[in-house]
Amino acid sequence: MTATTDPGEKLGAVARALATAFGRIDNVAVFDHEPVGSELPTPCILIGTPELQRSEIDDSERQLGSDDWRQSWAVTLQVAMHEPADAQADIRRLLGEMVYELDADWTLGGECVEARLVAGRIGYGDAARNPRLLIAECDVQVLSLMPRL
């Protein structure tokens, strides 16, 4: 795969590449966006919005003629808590599989220099929802090189 070099398309391409990587996990629905107003299947992974930081003006170039695009993606894993012990075991296993899938393809098929799940915080969703959700809020960091225009 050739990395996307169009600045207007880059973040969408990375979101799709993340969804492809997480899509290799069995029996998990993966969305390259956060659906609004719909009941989601569980377990599911939602690729949220990124925070983007570019090379500063005085930064050295990692590669001549390119800018670093450092992205921090909000990725959410949701598991229904029909049985709390089972849900906790499932979310720990799935979080580990998410780490494994990025480590196994850390360039996201050539779309970036490196992608890494760097943090995952497990907590509980809205108590009024039935079944209640167990949620892992994850930070996925991605480094891409973009040619200077």
Short mmCIF file of N, CA, C and O in Angstrom, two decimals, residues 75-134:
data_model
loop_
_atom_site.label_atom_id
_atom_site.label_comp_id
_atom_site.label_asym_id
_atom_site.label_seq_id
_atom_site.Cartn_x
_atom_site.Cartn_y
_atom_site.Cartn_z
N VAL A 75 -9.96 6.10 20.70
CA VAL A 75 -10.58 4.85 20.25
C VAL A 75 -11.30 4.25 21.45
O VAL A 75 -10.73 4.15 22.54
N THR A 76 -12.55 3.85 21.24
CA THR A 76 -13.37 3.34 22.34
C THR A 76 -13.77 1.90 22.06
O THR A 76 -14.25 1.58 20.97
N LEU A 77 -13.59 1.05 23.05
CA LEU A 77 -14.03 -0.34 23.02
C LEU A 77 -15.21 -0.46 23.97
O LEU A 77 -15.11 -0.02 25.13
N GLN A 78 -16.33 -1.01 23.50
CA GLN A 78 -17.52 -1.16 24.34
C GLN A 78 -17.93 -2.62 24.41
O GLN A 78 -18.00 -3.29 23.38
N VAL A 79 -18.21 -3.08 25.63
CA VAL A 79 -18.66 -4.45 25.86
C VAL A 79 -19.90 -4.38 26.76
O VAL A 79 -19.88 -3.69 27.78
N ALA A 80 -20.97 -5.10 26.38
CA ALA A 80 -22.18 -5.12 27.20
C ALA A 80 -21.94 -5.97 28.45
O ALA A 80 -21.33 -7.03 28.38
N MET A 81 -22.45 -5.49 29.58
CA MET A 81 -22.26 -6.20 30.86
C MET A 81 -23.51 -7.03 31.19
O MET A 81 -24.23 -6.73 32.13
N HIS A 82 -23.73 -8.09 30.41
CA HIS A 82 -24.82 -9.00 30.75
C HIS A 82 -24.45 -9.72 32.04
O HIS A 82 -25.27 -9.90 32.92
N GLU A 83 -23.22 -10.13 32.13
CA GLU A 83 -22.66 -10.77 33.32
C GLU A 83 -21.34 -10.05 33.62
O GLU A 83 -20.41 -10.14 32.82
N PRO A 84 -21.24 -9.31 34.74
CA PRO A 84 -20.06 -8.47 35.00
C PRO A 84 -18.72 -9.20 34.90
O PRO A 84 -17.79 -8.68 34.31
N ALA A 85 -18.61 -10.40 35.46
CA ALA A 85 -17.32 -11.11 35.42
C ALA A 85 -16.93 -11.45 33.99
O ALA A 85 -15.76 -11.30 33.61
N ASP A 86 -17.91 -11.90 33.20
CA ASP A 86 -17.62 -12.23 31.80
C ASP A 86 -17.24 -10.98 31.01
O ASP A 86 -16.31 -11.00 30.20
N ALA A 87 -17.95 -9.87 31.25
CA ALA A 87 -17.67 -8.63 30.54
C ALA A 87 -16.27 -8.13 30.87
O ALA A 87 -15.54 -7.65 29.99
N GLN A 88 -15.86 -8.23 32.13
CA GLN A 88 -14.52 -7.79 32.51
C GLN A 88 -13.46 -8.66 31.86
O GLN A 88 -12.44 -8.15 31.38
N ALA A 89 -13.69 -9.96 31.82
CA ALA A 89 -12.74 -10.85 31.15
C ALA A 89 -12.68 -10.53 29.66
O ALA A 89 -11.60 -10.49 29.06
N ASP A 90 -13.86 -10.29 29.05
CA ASP A 90 -13.90 -9.98 27.62
C ASP A 90 -13.17 -8.68 27.29
O ASP A 90 -12.41 -8.62 26.33
N ILE A 91 -13.39 -7.64 28.08
CA ILE A 91 -12.78 -6.35 27.75
C ILE A 91 -11.26 -6.41 27.92
O ILE A 91 -10.52 -5.82 27.14
N ARG A 92 -10.80 -7.15 28.93
CA ARG A 92 -9.34 -7.30 29.09
C ARG A 92 -8.75 -8.06 27.90
O ARG A 92 -7.71 -7.67 27.36
N ARG A 93 -9.42 -9.12 27.46
CA ARG A 93 -8.95 -9.91 26.32
C ARG A 93 -8.96 -9.06 25.05
O ARG A 93 -7.98 -9.04 24.29
N LEU A 94 -10.06 -8.35 24.81
CA LEU A 94 -10.18 -7.54 23.59
C LEU A 94 -9.18 -6.39 23.57
O LEU A 94 -8.62 -6.07 22.52
N LEU A 95 -8.95 -5.77 24.72
CA LEU A 95 -7.94 -4.70 24.79
C LEU A 95 -6.56 -5.26 24.43
O LEU A 95 -5.81 -4.65 23.67
N GLY A 96 -6.25 -6.44 24.92
CA GLY A 96 -4.99 -7.10 24.56
C GLY A 96 -4.92 -7.41 23.08
O GLY A 96 -3.86 -7.26 22.45
N GLU A 97 -6.03 -7.83 22.48
CA GLU A 97 -6.05 -8.11 21.04
C GLU A 97 -5.88 -6.83 20.23
O GLU A 97 -5.24 -6.85 19.16
N MET A 98 -6.42 -5.72 20.71
CA MET A 98 -6.22 -4.44 20.02
C MET A 98 -4.74 -4.07 20.01
O MET A 98 -4.20 -3.66 18.98
N VAL A 99 -4.07 -4.25 21.14
CA VAL A 99 -2.63 -3.98 21.22
C VAL A 99 -1.89 -4.88 20.23
O VAL A 99 -1.05 -4.44 19.46
N TYR A 100 -2.23 -6.17 20.25
CA TYR A 100 -1.58 -7.14 19.37
C TYR A 100 -1.74 -6.76 17.90
O TYR A 100 -0.76 -6.80 17.13
N GLU A 101 -2.96 -6.39 17.48
CA GLU A 101 -3.20 -6.08 16.07
C GLU A 101 -2.39 -4.88 15.59
O GLU A 101 -1.89 -4.87 14.47
N LEU A 102 -2.24 -3.86 16.45
CA LEU A 102 -1.41 -2.72 16.04
C LEU A 102 0.07 -3.08 16.05
O LEU A 102 0.82 -2.63 15.19
N ASP A 103 0.49 -3.86 17.03
CA ASP A 103 1.90 -4.27 17.07
C ASP A 103 2.25 -5.17 15.88
O ASP A 103 3.37 -5.15 15.39
N ALA A 104 1.28 -5.96 15.41
CA ALA A 104 1.52 -6.87 14.29
C ALA A 104 1.61 -6.12 12.96
O ALA A 104 2.25 -6.60 12.02
N ASP A 105 0.97 -4.96 12.87
CA ASP A 105 1.00 -4.15 11.64
C ASP A 105 1.16 -2.69 12.03
O ASP A 105 0.28 -1.87 11.83
N TRP A 106 2.31 -2.36 12.60
CA TRP A 106 2.52 -1.04 13.18
C TRP A 106 2.62 0.07 12.16
O TRP A 106 2.57 1.24 12.50
N THR A 107 2.69 -0.25 10.85
CA THR A 107 2.64 0.79 9.81
C THR A 107 1.24 0.92 9.21
O THR A 107 1.06 1.69 8.27
N LEU A 108 0.29 0.18 9.74
CA LEU A 108 -1.09 0.19 9.22
C LEU A 108 -1.11 -0.02 7.71
O LEU A 108 -1.70 0.75 6.96
N GLY A 109 -0.42 -1.06 7.29
CA GLY A 109 -0.39 -1.38 5.87
C GLY A 109 0.38 -0.38 5.04
O GLY A 109 0.16 -0.26 3.85
N GLY A 110 1.30 0.36 5.66
CA GLY A 110 2.11 1.34 4.96
C GLY A 110 1.55 2.75 5.00
O GLY A 110 2.12 3.67 4.43
N GLU A 111 0.44 2.96 5.71
CA GLU A 111 -0.19 4.28 5.77
C GLU A 111 0.54 5.23 6.70
O GLU A 111 0.39 6.44 6.58
N CYS A 112 1.36 4.70 7.61
CA CYS A 112 2.06 5.57 8.56
C CYS A 112 3.43 4.98 8.90
O CYS A 112 3.75 3.86 8.52
N VAL A 113 4.22 5.74 9.62
CA VAL A 113 5.53 5.27 10.08
C VAL A 113 5.34 4.29 11.23
O VAL A 113 5.97 3.24 11.28
N GLU A 114 4.44 4.65 12.16
CA GLU A 114 4.20 3.77 13.31
C GLU A 114 2.87 4.13 13.95
O GLU A 114 2.50 5.30 14.05
N ALA A 115 2.16 3.10 14.40
CA ALA A 115 0.93 3.25 15.18
C ALA A 115 1.07 2.39 16.42
O ALA A 115 1.56 1.26 16.35
N ARG A 116 0.63 2.93 17.55
CA ARG A 116 0.78 2.20 18.81
C ARG A 116 -0.36 2.58 19.75
O ARG A 116 -0.66 3.74 19.93
N LEU A 117 -0.99 1.55 20.35
CA LEU A 117 -1.97 1.80 21.40
C LEU A 117 -1.16 2.04 22.67
O LEU A 117 -0.47 1.14 23.14
N VAL A 118 -1.21 3.27 23.19
CA VAL A 118 -0.33 3.64 24.30
C VAL A 118 -1.04 3.67 25.65
O VAL A 118 -0.38 3.67 26.69
N ALA A 119 -2.37 3.71 25.66
CA ALA A 119 -3.10 3.74 26.93
C ALA A 119 -4.51 3.21 26.73
O ALA A 119 -5.11 3.40 25.67
N GLY A 120 -5.01 2.54 27.72
CA GLY A 120 -6.39 2.07 27.73
C GLY A 120 -6.92 2.14 29.16
O GLY A 120 -6.34 1.55 30.06
N ARG A 121 -7.99 2.90 29.36
CA ARG A 121 -8.59 3.06 30.68
C ARG A 121 -9.96 2.41 30.67
O ARG A 121 -10.84 2.84 29.92
N ILE A 122 -10.17 1.43 31.52
CA ILE A 122 -11.44 0.71 31.56
C ILE A 122 -12.33 1.32 32.63
O ILE A 122 -11.89 1.56 33.76
N GLY A 123 -13.58 1.58 32.28
CA GLY A 123 -14.54 2.13 33.22
C GLY A 123 -15.94 1.69 32.84
O GLY A 123 -16.15 0.88 31.93
N TYR A 124 -16.93 2.25 33.52
CA TYR A 124 -18.31 1.86 33.33
C TYR A 124 -19.09 2.94 32.59
O TYR A 124 -18.87 4.13 32.80
N GLY A 125 -20.03 2.52 31.74
CA GLY A 125 -20.89 3.44 31.04
C GLY A 125 -22.07 3.85 31.90
O GLY A 125 -22.13 3.55 33.11
N ASP A 126 -23.02 4.50 31.29
CA ASP A 126 -24.22 5.01 31.94
C ASP A 126 -24.96 3.89 32.69
O ASP A 126 -25.34 2.88 32.10
N ALA A 127 -25.21 4.12 33.98
CA ALA A 127 -25.88 3.12 34.82
C ALA A 127 -27.33 2.91 34.40
O ALA A 127 -27.91 1.85 34.66
N ALA A 128 -27.95 3.88 33.74
CA ALA A 128 -29.34 3.77 33.33
C ALA A 128 -29.51 2.90 32.08
O ALA A 128 -30.60 2.46 31.77
N ARG A 129 -28.42 2.65 31.36
CA ARG A 129 -28.50 1.84 30.13
C ARG A 129 -28.61 0.38 30.51
O ARG A 129 -27.97 -0.09 31.44
N ASN A 130 -29.45 -0.34 29.78
CA ASN A 130 -29.61 -1.77 30.04
C ASN A 130 -29.35 -2.53 28.74
O ASN A 130 -30.09 -2.34 27.78
N PRO A 131 -28.35 -3.39 28.64
CA PRO A 131 -27.37 -3.65 29.70
C PRO A 131 -26.34 -2.52 29.79
O PRO A 131 -26.07 -1.83 28.80
N ARG A 132 -25.80 -2.36 30.96
CA ARG A 132 -24.76 -1.35 31.17
C ARG A 132 -23.53 -1.74 30.35
O ARG A 132 -23.28 -2.92 30.11
N LEU A 133 -22.75 -0.74 29.95
CA LEU A 133 -21.55 -1.00 29.15
C LEU A 133 -20.30 -0.91 30.01
O LEU A 133 -20.21 -0.08 30.91
N LEU A 134 -19.36 -1.76 29.71
CA LEU A 134 -18.00 -1.64 30.19
C LEU A 134 -17.24 -1.01 29.03
O LEU A 134 -17.35 -1.47 27.89
#
